[in-house]
Each structure stands twice: as structure tokens, then as C-alpha cells.
mmCIF file of C-alpha atoms and ligand atoms in Angstrom:
data_model
loop_
_atom_site.group_PDB
_atom_site.id
_atom_site.type_symbol
_atom_site.label_atom_id
_atom_site.label_comp_id
_atom_site.label_asym_id
_atom_site.label_seq_id
_atom_site.Cartn_x
_atom_site.Cartn_y
_atom_site.Cartn_z
ATOM 1 C CA MET A 165 -17.036 69.929 -35.910
ATOM 2 C CA GLN A 166 -19.006 72.583 -34.023
ATOM 3 C CA LYS A 167 -22.224 73.358 -35.822
ATOM 4 C CA ILE A 168 -24.595 71.477 -38.107
ATOM 5 C CA ALA A 169 -28.104 72.178 -39.381
ATOM 6 C CA VAL A 170 -31.138 70.051 -40.161
ATOM 7 C CA LEU A 171 -34.323 70.598 -42.148
ATOM 8 C CA THR A 172 -37.309 68.514 -43.228
ATOM 9 C CA SER A 173 -38.472 68.926 -46.822
ATOM 10 C CA GLY A 174 -41.133 67.719 -49.254
ATOM 11 C CA GLY A 175 -43.923 65.355 -48.224
ATOM 12 C CA ASP A 176 -43.891 64.812 -44.458
ATOM 13 C CA ALA A 177 -43.635 61.323 -43.035
ATOM 14 C CA PRO A 178 -44.204 59.806 -39.576
ATOM 15 C CA GLY A 179 -40.823 59.403 -37.904
ATOM 16 C CA MET A 180 -39.325 62.702 -39.052
ATOM 17 C CA ASN A 181 -39.537 63.959 -35.452
ATOM 18 C CA ALA A 182 -37.827 60.828 -34.152
ATOM 19 C CA CYS A 183 -35.059 61.515 -36.652
ATOM 20 C CA ILE A 184 -34.655 65.173 -35.615
ATOM 21 C CA ARG A 185 -34.466 64.007 -31.998
ATOM 22 C CA ALA A 186 -31.724 61.480 -32.775
ATOM 23 C CA ILE A 187 -29.714 64.112 -34.674
ATOM 24 C CA VAL A 188 -29.941 66.578 -31.794
ATOM 25 C CA LEU A 189 -29.117 64.056 -29.066
ATOM 26 C CA THR A 190 -26.197 62.570 -31.000
ATOM 27 C CA ALA A 191 -24.816 65.998 -31.844
ATOM 28 C CA GLU A 192 -25.130 67.141 -28.230
ATOM 29 C CA HIS A 193 -23.319 64.009 -27.120
ATOM 30 C CA PHE A 194 -20.379 65.053 -29.292
ATOM 31 C CA GLY A 195 -20.588 68.734 -28.310
ATOM 32 C CA ILE A 196 -21.988 69.908 -31.663
ATOM 33 C CA GLN A 197 -24.647 72.637 -31.867
ATOM 34 C CA VAL A 198 -27.707 72.006 -34.067
ATOM 35 C CA ILE A 199 -29.676 74.626 -36.000
ATOM 36 C CA GLY A 200 -33.135 73.596 -37.190
ATOM 37 C CA TYR A 201 -34.338 75.358 -40.354
ATOM 38 C CA LYS A 202 -38.105 75.784 -40.705
ATOM 39 C CA HIS A 203 -40.320 75.009 -43.696
ATOM 40 C CA GLY A 204 -37.871 73.024 -45.785
ATOM 41 C CA TYR A 205 -35.531 74.903 -48.071
ATOM 42 C CA ASN A 206 -37.628 78.068 -47.557
ATOM 43 C CA GLY A 207 -36.121 78.451 -44.081
ATOM 44 C CA LEU A 208 -32.662 78.281 -45.571
ATOM 45 C CA LEU A 209 -33.426 81.100 -47.989
ATOM 46 C CA GLU A 210 -35.173 83.244 -45.415
ATOM 47 C CA GLN A 211 -32.898 82.472 -42.443
ATOM 48 C CA GLU A 212 -35.872 81.121 -40.494
ATOM 49 C CA TYR A 213 -34.344 78.828 -37.897
ATOM 50 C CA GLN A 214 -34.078 77.907 -34.244
ATOM 51 C CA VAL A 215 -31.329 76.404 -32.141
ATOM 52 C CA LEU A 216 -32.294 72.848 -31.239
ATOM 53 C CA LYS A 217 -31.353 71.456 -27.859
ATOM 54 C CA ALA A 218 -32.324 68.268 -26.063
ATOM 55 C CA SER A 219 -35.162 70.157 -24.353
ATOM 56 C CA ASN A 220 -36.647 71.025 -27.780
ATOM 57 C CA VAL A 221 -36.849 67.396 -28.828
ATOM 58 C CA SER A 222 -38.288 65.813 -25.699
ATOM 59 C CA ASN A 223 -41.742 64.268 -26.037
ATOM 60 C CA ILE A 224 -41.709 64.320 -29.856
ATOM 61 C CA ILE A 225 -40.643 60.778 -30.774
ATOM 62 C CA GLN A 226 -44.270 59.628 -30.812
ATOM 63 C CA ARG A 227 -45.582 62.562 -32.833
ATOM 64 C CA GLY A 228 -46.300 62.458 -36.564
ATOM 65 C CA GLY A 229 -45.510 65.452 -38.799
ATOM 66 C CA THR A 230 -42.378 67.468 -38.124
ATOM 67 C CA ILE A 231 -41.672 70.116 -35.494
ATOM 68 C CA LEU A 232 -39.593 71.966 -38.105
ATOM 69 C CA ARG A 233 -42.550 71.924 -40.509
ATOM 70 C CA SER A 234 -42.058 70.805 -44.071
ATOM 71 C CA ALA A 235 -42.710 72.591 -47.326
ATOM 72 C CA ARG A 236 -42.014 72.664 -50.987
ATOM 73 C CA CYS A 237 -39.773 75.461 -52.221
ATOM 74 C CA LEU A 238 -40.158 75.662 -55.950
ATOM 75 C CA ASN A 239 -37.530 78.348 -56.548
ATOM 76 C CA PHE A 240 -34.826 76.319 -54.807
ATOM 77 C CA LYS A 241 -33.958 74.811 -58.183
ATOM 78 C CA SER A 242 -32.336 78.061 -59.322
ATOM 79 C CA ASP A 243 -28.623 78.778 -58.932
ATOM 80 C CA VAL A 244 -29.459 82.109 -57.297
ATOM 81 C CA SER A 245 -31.328 80.300 -54.501
ATOM 82 C CA ALA A 246 -28.557 77.769 -53.924
ATOM 83 C CA LYS A 247 -26.002 80.583 -53.713
ATOM 84 C CA LEU A 248 -28.175 82.482 -51.246
ATOM 85 C CA ALA A 249 -28.587 79.317 -49.156
ATOM 86 C CA ALA A 250 -24.796 78.834 -49.172
ATOM 87 C CA LYS A 251 -24.284 82.424 -48.047
ATOM 88 C CA ASN A 252 -26.823 82.016 -45.227
ATOM 89 C CA LEU A 253 -25.270 78.743 -44.048
ATOM 90 C CA ASN A 254 -21.807 80.333 -44.033
ATOM 91 C CA ALA A 255 -23.125 83.350 -42.118
ATOM 92 C CA LEU A 256 -24.159 81.007 -39.298
ATOM 93 C CA GLY A 257 -20.916 79.023 -39.434
ATOM 94 C CA ILE A 258 -22.678 75.775 -40.341
ATOM 95 C CA GLU A 259 -20.390 72.988 -41.442
ATOM 96 C CA ALA A 260 -22.895 70.320 -42.516
ATOM 97 C CA LEU A 261 -26.559 70.362 -43.558
ATOM 98 C CA LEU A 262 -28.717 67.276 -42.953
ATOM 99 C CA VAL A 263 -31.887 67.071 -45.071
ATOM 100 C CA ILE A 264 -34.692 64.672 -44.159
ATOM 101 C CA GLY A 265 -36.926 64.174 -47.186
ATOM 102 C CA GLY A 266 -37.668 62.250 -50.331
ATOM 103 C CA ASP A 267 -36.361 62.049 -53.832
ATOM 104 C CA GLY A 268 -37.069 65.714 -54.671
ATOM 105 C CA SER A 269 -35.388 66.937 -51.506
ATOM 106 C CA PHE A 270 -32.327 64.852 -52.392
ATOM 107 C CA HIS A 271 -32.086 66.678 -55.733
ATOM 108 C CA GLY A 272 -32.044 69.825 -53.613
ATOM 109 C CA VAL A 273 -29.198 68.372 -51.513
ATOM 110 C CA CYS A 274 -27.118 67.824 -54.657
ATOM 111 C CA HIS A 275 -28.013 71.214 -56.067
ATOM 112 C CA LEU A 276 -26.887 72.935 -52.879
ATOM 113 C CA GLY A 277 -23.759 70.757 -52.748
ATOM 114 C CA ALA A 278 -22.726 72.176 -56.117
ATOM 115 C CA HIS A 279 -22.807 75.725 -54.736
ATOM 116 C CA TRP A 280 -21.659 75.307 -51.137
ATOM 117 C CA GLN A 281 -18.388 74.019 -49.797
ATOM 118 C CA GLY A 282 -20.002 72.600 -46.624
ATOM 119 C CA GLN A 283 -21.072 68.971 -46.266
ATOM 120 C CA VAL A 284 -24.561 67.852 -47.357
ATOM 121 C CA ILE A 285 -26.229 64.627 -46.226
ATOM 122 C CA GLY A 286 -29.685 63.233 -47.031
ATOM 123 C CA LEU A 287 -31.853 61.085 -44.762
ATOM 124 C CA PRO A 288 -34.687 59.173 -46.481
ATOM 125 C CA GLY A 289 -37.977 60.415 -45.048
ATOM 126 C CA THR A 290 -40.990 59.516 -47.188
ATOM 127 C CA ILE A 291 -43.931 57.161 -46.848
ATOM 128 C CA ASP A 292 -43.464 56.050 -50.473
ATOM 129 C CA ASN A 293 -40.291 53.998 -49.878
ATOM 130 C CA ASP A 294 -39.238 54.864 -53.430
ATOM 131 C CA ILE A 295 -35.581 55.599 -52.693
ATOM 132 C CA PHE A 296 -32.865 53.306 -53.986
ATOM 133 C CA GLY A 297 -30.037 52.396 -51.590
ATOM 134 C CA THR A 298 -32.077 51.850 -48.442
ATOM 135 C CA ASP A 299 -34.333 48.901 -47.683
ATOM 136 C CA ALA A 300 -36.926 51.181 -46.123
ATOM 137 C CA THR A 301 -37.558 54.882 -45.699
ATOM 138 C CA ILE A 302 -38.679 56.662 -42.547
ATOM 139 C CA GLY A 303 -42.499 56.706 -42.491
ATOM 140 C CA TYR A 304 -43.105 53.767 -44.792
ATOM 141 C CA PHE A 305 -43.991 51.243 -42.083
ATOM 142 C CA THR A 306 -46.472 53.584 -40.431
ATOM 143 C CA ALA A 307 -48.120 54.322 -43.775
ATOM 144 C CA ILE A 308 -48.694 50.603 -44.355
ATOM 145 C CA GLU A 309 -50.263 50.284 -40.892
ATOM 146 C CA THR A 310 -52.525 53.258 -41.511
ATOM 147 C CA ALA A 311 -53.625 51.974 -44.909
ATOM 148 C CA LEU A 312 -54.192 48.535 -43.445
ATOM 149 C CA GLU A 313 -56.325 49.818 -40.610
ATOM 150 C CA SER A 314 -58.586 51.582 -43.098
ATOM 151 C CA ILE A 315 -58.731 48.652 -45.527
ATOM 152 C CA ASP A 316 -59.737 46.313 -42.670
ATOM 153 C CA LYS A 317 -62.601 48.684 -41.878
ATOM 154 C CA VAL A 318 -63.620 48.913 -45.527
ATOM 155 C CA ARG A 319 -63.633 45.122 -45.612
ATOM 156 C CA ASP A 320 -66.064 44.965 -42.678
ATOM 157 C CA THR A 321 -68.600 47.121 -44.426
ATOM 158 C CA ALA A 322 -67.860 45.473 -47.794
ATOM 159 C CA ASP A 323 -68.592 42.071 -46.251
ATOM 160 C CA ALA A 324 -71.797 43.252 -44.656
ATOM 161 C CA PHE A 325 -73.172 44.542 -47.963
ATOM 162 C CA GLU A 326 -71.355 42.140 -50.310
ATOM 163 C CA ARG A 327 -69.895 45.044 -52.183
ATOM 164 C CA ILE A 328 -66.906 45.712 -54.390
ATOM 165 C CA PHE A 329 -64.555 48.353 -53.068
ATOM 166 C CA LEU A 330 -61.632 49.965 -54.864
ATOM 167 C CA VAL A 331 -59.196 51.461 -52.384
ATOM 168 C CA GLU A 332 -56.633 53.986 -53.602
ATOM 169 C CA VAL A 333 -53.414 54.117 -51.599
ATOM 170 C CA MET A 334 -50.464 56.512 -51.837
ATOM 171 C CA GLY A 335 -46.986 55.698 -53.154
ATOM 172 C CA ARG A 336 -46.378 58.459 -55.683
ATOM 173 C CA HIS A 337 -45.178 56.351 -58.650
ATOM 174 C CA ALA A 338 -44.232 53.236 -56.680
ATOM 175 C CA GLY A 339 -46.199 50.256 -55.435
ATOM 176 C CA PHE A 340 -44.553 49.577 -52.078
ATOM 177 C CA ILE A 341 -47.502 50.675 -49.943
ATOM 178 C CA GLY A 342 -49.974 49.117 -52.398
ATOM 179 C CA LEU A 343 -48.398 45.665 -52.543
ATOM 180 C CA SER A 344 -47.716 45.444 -48.794
ATOM 181 C CA ALA A 345 -51.174 46.691 -47.860
ATOM 182 C CA ALA A 346 -52.827 44.319 -50.353
ATOM 183 C CA LEU A 347 -50.957 41.291 -49.025
ATOM 184 C CA ALA A 348 -51.437 42.170 -45.380
ATOM 185 C CA SER A 349 -55.149 42.855 -45.832
ATOM 186 C CA ALA A 350 -55.718 39.753 -47.995
ATOM 187 C CA SER A 351 -57.253 41.933 -50.673
ATOM 188 C CA ASP A 352 -58.539 40.256 -53.815
ATOM 189 C CA HIS A 353 -56.596 42.217 -56.404
ATOM 190 C CA VAL A 354 -53.851 44.806 -56.542
ATOM 191 C CA LEU A 355 -52.854 47.314 -59.178
ATOM 192 C CA VAL A 356 -49.406 48.843 -58.728
ATOM 193 C CA PRO A 357 -47.218 50.438 -61.416
ATOM 194 C CA GLU A 358 -44.428 47.844 -61.244
ATOM 195 C CA LEU A 359 -46.826 44.955 -61.978
ATOM 196 C CA CYS A 360 -49.213 46.710 -64.309
ATOM 197 C CA GLY A 361 -49.112 46.289 -68.060
ATOM 198 C CA ASP A 362 -51.749 47.388 -70.534
ATOM 199 C CA LEU A 363 -54.636 48.906 -68.596
ATOM 200 C CA ASN A 364 -57.293 47.253 -70.777
ATOM 201 C CA VAL A 365 -55.762 43.863 -70.026
ATOM 202 C CA GLU A 366 -55.680 44.748 -66.335
ATOM 203 C CA LEU A 367 -59.349 45.631 -66.493
ATOM 204 C CA ASP A 368 -60.173 42.326 -68.209
ATOM 205 C CA ASN A 369 -58.205 40.501 -65.500
ATOM 206 C CA ILE A 370 -60.165 42.232 -62.745
ATOM 207 C CA VAL A 371 -63.437 41.207 -64.409
ATOM 208 C CA LEU A 372 -62.207 37.614 -64.796
ATOM 209 C CA ARG A 373 -61.184 37.443 -61.173
ATOM 210 C CA LEU A 374 -64.406 39.060 -60.021
ATOM 211 C CA ASN A 375 -66.508 36.577 -61.977
ATOM 212 C CA ALA A 376 -64.418 33.657 -60.708
ATOM 213 C CA SER A 377 -64.807 34.886 -57.156
ATOM 214 C CA MET A 378 -68.573 35.234 -57.521
ATOM 215 C CA GLN A 379 -68.857 31.751 -58.980
ATOM 216 C CA LYS A 380 -66.895 30.361 -56.061
ATOM 217 C CA ARG A 381 -68.234 32.417 -53.189
ATOM 218 C CA GLY A 382 -71.493 33.760 -54.532
ATOM 219 C CA ASN A 383 -72.135 37.420 -53.930
ATOM 220 C CA SER A 384 -69.422 38.531 -51.562
ATOM 221 C CA SER A 385 -67.127 41.428 -50.874
ATOM 222 C CA PHE A 386 -64.256 42.061 -53.241
ATOM 223 C CA ILE A 387 -61.428 44.463 -52.406
ATOM 224 C CA ILE A 388 -59.113 45.928 -55.011
ATOM 225 C CA ILE A 389 -56.088 47.975 -53.958
ATOM 226 C CA VAL A 390 -55.004 50.583 -56.495
ATOM 227 C CA ALA A 391 -51.849 52.707 -56.323
ATOM 228 C CA GLU A 392 -52.342 56.437 -56.855
ATOM 229 C CA ASN A 393 -51.331 58.003 -60.197
ATOM 230 C CA LEU A 394 -51.893 54.709 -61.990
ATOM 231 C CA TRP A 395 -55.407 54.625 -63.371
ATOM 232 C CA PRO A 396 -56.462 57.718 -65.360
ATOM 233 C CA GLY A 397 -59.089 59.417 -63.201
ATOM 234 C CA GLY A 398 -58.118 57.280 -60.217
ATOM 235 C CA VAL A 399 -60.386 54.797 -58.456
ATOM 236 C CA THR A 400 -63.452 56.964 -59.037
ATOM 237 C CA ASN A 401 -63.081 56.424 -62.763
ATOM 238 C CA LEU A 402 -62.078 52.779 -62.404
ATOM 239 C CA ALA A 403 -65.159 52.077 -60.256
ATOM 240 C CA GLN A 404 -67.349 53.613 -62.962
ATOM 241 C CA VAL A 405 -65.647 51.632 -65.760
ATOM 242 C CA LEU A 406 -65.933 48.419 -63.764
ATOM 243 C CA HIS A 407 -69.595 49.070 -63.052
ATOM 244 C CA GLU A 408 -70.249 49.580 -66.762
ATOM 245 C CA LYS A 409 -68.517 46.274 -67.558
ATOM 246 C CA THR A 410 -70.143 44.176 -64.839
ATOM 247 C CA ASN A 411 -73.287 46.016 -63.803
ATOM 248 C CA LEU A 412 -72.137 45.526 -60.221
ATOM 249 C CA GLU A 413 -72.029 48.273 -57.646
ATOM 250 C CA CYS A 414 -68.429 49.396 -57.198
ATOM 251 C CA ARG A 415 -67.401 51.866 -54.495
ATOM 252 C CA PRO A 416 -64.231 53.954 -54.687
ATOM 253 C CA VAL A 417 -62.368 54.900 -51.500
ATOM 254 C CA ILE A 418 -59.417 57.285 -51.599
ATOM 255 C CA LEU A 419 -57.375 57.000 -48.418
ATOM 256 C CA GLY A 420 -55.392 60.162 -49.177
ATOM 257 C CA HIS A 421 -53.404 62.138 -46.653
ATOM 258 C CA VAL A 422 -54.392 60.136 -43.571
ATOM 259 C CA GLN A 423 -51.571 57.853 -44.745
ATOM 260 C CA ARG A 424 -49.045 60.597 -44.015
ATOM 261 C CA GLY A 425 -50.207 61.157 -40.457
ATOM 262 C CA GLY A 426 -50.307 59.352 -37.158
ATOM 263 C CA SER A 427 -47.891 58.314 -34.500
ATOM 264 C CA PRO A 428 -44.934 56.454 -36.035
ATOM 265 C CA VAL A 429 -44.832 52.696 -35.440
ATOM 266 C CA SER A 430 -41.787 51.260 -33.674
ATOM 267 C CA GLN A 431 -40.015 50.259 -36.917
ATOM 268 C CA ASP A 432 -40.108 53.854 -38.151
ATOM 269 C CA ARG A 433 -38.979 55.259 -34.798
ATOM 270 C CA ILE A 434 -36.048 52.859 -34.660
ATOM 271 C CA LEU A 435 -35.037 53.418 -38.296
ATOM 272 C CA ALA A 436 -35.293 57.195 -37.810
ATOM 273 C CA THR A 437 -33.188 57.012 -34.658
ATOM 274 C CA LYS A 438 -30.501 54.884 -36.300
ATOM 275 C CA LEU A 439 -30.289 57.057 -39.394
ATOM 276 C CA GLY A 440 -30.294 60.325 -37.424
ATOM 277 C CA ALA A 441 -27.404 59.162 -35.234
ATOM 278 C CA TYR A 442 -25.503 57.736 -38.200
ATOM 279 C CA ALA A 443 -25.898 60.924 -40.244
ATOM 280 C CA VAL A 444 -24.221 62.942 -37.479
ATOM 281 C CA GLU A 445 -21.384 60.405 -37.262
ATOM 282 C CA GLN A 446 -20.935 60.540 -41.041
ATOM 283 C CA ALA A 447 -20.846 64.338 -40.912
ATOM 284 C CA MET A 448 -18.161 64.159 -38.217
ATOM 285 C CA ALA A 449 -16.206 61.755 -40.434
ATOM 286 C CA GLY A 450 -16.193 64.423 -43.159
ATOM 287 C CA GLU A 451 -18.639 62.679 -45.519
ATOM 288 C CA SER A 452 -20.721 64.668 -47.994
ATOM 289 C CA GLN A 453 -23.118 64.126 -50.915
ATOM 290 C CA ILE A 454 -24.339 60.881 -49.340
ATOM 291 C CA MET A 455 -27.632 59.458 -48.171
ATOM 292 C CA VAL A 456 -27.580 57.438 -44.982
ATOM 293 C CA GLY A 457 -29.749 54.352 -45.230
ATOM 294 C CA GLU A 458 -30.155 50.818 -44.020
ATOM 295 C CA GLN A 459 -29.457 47.612 -45.929
ATOM 296 C CA ASN A 460 -29.916 44.182 -44.353
ATOM 297 C CA ASN A 461 -30.173 45.758 -40.900
ATOM 298 C CA LYS A 462 -26.888 47.618 -41.256
ATOM 299 C CA VAL A 463 -26.547 51.366 -41.589
ATOM 300 C CA VAL A 464 -24.928 52.394 -44.852
ATOM 301 C CA ALA A 465 -23.742 55.552 -46.594
ATOM 302 C CA TYR A 466 -24.757 55.686 -50.251
ATOM 303 C CA PRO A 467 -23.838 58.278 -52.928
ATOM 304 C CA ILE A 468 -26.862 60.542 -53.010
ATOM 305 C CA GLU A 469 -27.152 60.913 -56.787
ATOM 306 C CA LEU A 470 -27.437 57.128 -57.125
ATOM 307 C CA THR A 471 -30.599 57.145 -55.001
ATOM 308 C CA TRP A 472 -32.692 58.442 -57.878
ATOM 309 C CA GLN A 473 -30.716 57.117 -60.818
ATOM 310 C CA GLN A 474 -31.955 53.581 -60.246
ATOM 311 C CA ARG A 475 -35.505 52.453 -59.637
ATOM 312 C CA LYS A 476 -35.948 50.496 -56.438
ATOM 313 C CA PRO A 477 -37.667 47.182 -57.167
ATOM 314 C CA LEU A 478 -40.488 45.696 -55.138
ATOM 315 C CA ASP A 479 -39.500 42.717 -52.980
ATOM 316 C CA PRO A 480 -39.448 39.949 -55.654
ATOM 317 C CA TYR A 481 -40.595 37.314 -53.178
ATOM 318 C CA LEU A 482 -43.628 39.358 -52.158
ATOM 319 C CA VAL A 483 -44.416 39.814 -55.843
ATOM 320 C CA LYS A 484 -44.138 36.052 -56.414
ATOM 321 C CA ILE A 485 -46.477 35.283 -53.513
ATOM 322 C CA GLN A 486 -49.038 37.781 -54.750
ATOM 323 C CA GLN A 487 -48.863 36.293 -58.245
ATOM 324 C CA ASP A 488 -49.024 32.679 -56.973
ATOM 325 C CA PHE A 489 -52.012 33.411 -54.749
ATOM 326 C CA PHE A 490 -53.892 35.155 -57.530
ATOM 327 C CA ASP A 491 -52.752 33.320 -60.633
ATOM 328 C CA ILE A 492 -54.906 34.699 -63.429
ATOM 329 C CA SER A 493 -53.951 31.873 -65.842
ATOM 330 C CA LYS A 494 -55.615 29.358 -63.503
ATOM 331 C CA ILE A 495 -58.841 31.316 -63.718
ATOM 332 C CA THR A 496 -58.631 31.524 -67.519
ATOM 333 C CA GLN A 497 -58.151 27.750 -67.743
ATOM 334 C CA ALA A 498 -61.010 26.974 -65.366
HETATM 335 P P1 LIG B 571 -39.958 64.950 -51.763
HETATM 336 O O1 LIG B 571 -38.677 65.367 -51.132
HETATM 337 O O2 LIG B 571 -40.928 64.395 -50.769
HETATM 338 O O3 LIG B 571 -39.727 64.054 -52.960
HETATM 339 P P2 LIG B 571 -40.607 67.166 -53.583
HETATM 340 O O4 LIG B 571 -40.390 66.386 -54.839
HETATM 341 O O5 LIG B 571 -41.780 68.067 -53.537
HETATM 342 O O6 LIG B 571 -40.707 66.250 -52.279
HETATM 343 O O7 LIG B 571 -39.289 68.045 -53.344
HETATM 344 C C1 LIG B 571 -39.148 68.833 -52.178
HETATM 345 C C2 LIG B 571 -38.358 70.053 -52.463
HETATM 346 O O8 LIG B 571 -37.031 69.714 -52.881
HETATM 347 C C3 LIG B 571 -38.856 70.945 -53.574
HETATM 348 O O9 LIG B 571 -39.947 71.769 -53.197
HETATM 349 C C4 LIG B 571 -37.628 71.784 -53.878
HETATM 350 O O10 LIG B 571 -37.446 72.760 -52.880
HETATM 351 C C5 LIG B 571 -36.520 70.736 -53.717
HETATM 352 N N1 LIG B 571 -36.156 70.190 -55.027
HETATM 353 C C6 LIG B 571 -36.815 69.248 -55.743
HETATM 354 N N2 LIG B 571 -36.205 69.014 -56.920
HETATM 355 C C7 LIG B 571 -35.124 69.851 -56.974
HETATM 356 C C8 LIG B 571 -34.088 70.111 -57.945
HETATM 357 N N3 LIG B 571 -34.025 69.454 -59.109
HETATM 358 N N4 LIG B 571 -33.162 71.028 -57.615
HETATM 359 C C9 LIG B 571 -33.206 71.689 -56.453
HETATM 360 N N5 LIG B 571 -34.146 71.494 -55.509
HETATM 361 C C10 LIG B 571 -35.095 70.604 -55.750
#
């Protein structure tokens, strides 16, 4: 193998740079040249690229974002685009394309694989951790830390004023960040899609828990973590609804894109480094249409189309702890 390419696509995640670095250093070790495409699949269509050498990836492991930039490329779904991408890859003599991204980007990997005879490999880079076949995705650990840092600060001010805060965290349609951040911040309630039933019942449960907490602790702070895309109108609407039900002051906080930024924590740097190196080795072994991931601390290769065909569950033990700690039936009986 002589030449491979890499691109970062979709939502950026801390650790993408660490992953690019590992790909370049591993490839150089084996005498393989690396082309870095810019702006996700757009770079592939427009032949916007640079040769990546060790000197291009020094001093980036600690940086959030991606030196290759990321982007969405809506017209990549067409056959015409995939054929153009294949032509451009062939023109440069590229044998394998490595794509660091999330679920959407992996659909792009498959789509390209259907139109190009070269090898395609996905690396899971998303803060949402919503990819089946890998225990964690690159960026997830940093996102939890970032959310946690903010929630701790919200708690300080919530305590001082004995207020109710509703904190919206990212996760797309999954509750990994929400559940982890809620547990680690000792928040009083969490709403994530996997554990949420009828929204009216959820609202009643929040009110029950709030009343129980006030009976026990008097006026005090109360923190509710809410996953994005769950409550219609988000936490702003939920705060209003809760205020109308309880006549208590409820403050919404949307953490938003800060969760995508920041220097990656060590777990993300190490995961990114392992997966970057392993992806190059898998390319050299002739593998294609796979995602490289990690399961039980071991690197694995997983068929890429299976990564979105199954929904990754939350850690059942974390769910149990959350439910044991905040058992709503105990409150109802009291
Ligand atoms: P993420 O990779 O973070 O999930 P997106 O869902 O926005 O982000 O997807 C990133 C990009 O992947 C899209 O802008 C598009 O270029 C490509 N993509 C997504 N879905 C498909 C698809 N079904 N076929 C081809 N390309 C796709």
C-alpha cells in the first residue's frame, strides 16, 4: 500500500486531531503517504486536499476541532457525487479512504464504497456516542467533562439562590451525555430519550420529585438534565410549563456547542490514537466497509452498515443506579 486519504466529516468532536495524527504517524511508519481532504466530503468532490506529513500533525493532539475542517455535504448522497469522488480518488492513486465522523458520515462511507473499488474505513468521531459496535466514540469523554464543568457552575448559582435549573445537553437522539453528566453531577432528575415515556407522565414525575425534595430539604436548588431534541420547544418550553404547574421560578440553560469544543481529555486522545493506528493497519490488511472501534478495551473491526442498523443501549448498570437513586414509586408511596 502506498497512498491513503483521510477526512473529517459531520459534527466535529474533540480528539479528531489526535486521530489524524495517529493515522499520519502510523502510515509514515509503514512508508505510506497520506492525503488529507478538507471540509468533509466537499474536499473529495472539489479536490481540495493537502499532503499530510509528521510535521503537519505536530502540536495538534491537544487541540479541539479538526485541522482538516469538517463540514456537511448535502449533495454527497447522489450517485453523481459518489462517482465524481471515486474519479478524484483514482486520479490521485488513493487506495483507501479513512473517514472520521458520525452516523451520517458512515452512510457516506457506504455510499462511496458502492461506487469506488478502493477501500473505505470509518472511525467513530462524535460527541454523541450513538454508534453501535464501539463502547465509546472519539469526543464523547471530553463532552461529558465539558457538560459537567458547566453543570457544576450552574449548581453553585442554583444553590445560592435556591433555584430550579433545567440544563439541556447535546446527544442528538441519544442519552449518553445526559445520563453520564446527570450521574456525575448528582443532578436531581434526568430526561433522556431511552428512559422517557409519555411526556405528561414525565412532567408529573418531575413535579412529584420537586415537591418531595422541597418537603425534605426546604427551598433548595434542583437541577434537571434534559437531552436535546426530547422536549418540544426544549428546556425553554419545559421551564415555562414547569413554572405554570408549580409557580416556582425555573431557569433554562442550553449548553449548546461549547460541548463540541475544548482540548480533548486523555481518554479521547488515547482512543483516537488507538483507532487511528488500527485503521491504517486494517487498510494495509485489505479490509474495507468496516468501522474500527473499541470493545472491552480491545480494538475491533465492525461491519460499517451494522453501526447504524442497531441502536446502542445506555449502560444498563448506570440506568439501574439512576433509577434506584431516584425511585419515583418511593415518592408516590410516601
Ligand atoms: P455525522 O457524521 O456527525 O452524523 P451528518 O449526519 O451531518 O453528521 O453527516 C455528515 C455528512 O455525511 C453529510 O453532510 C453527507 O455529506 C454525508 N452523508 C450523510 N448521510 C448520507 C447518505 N445517506 N449518503 C451519502 N452521504 C451521506
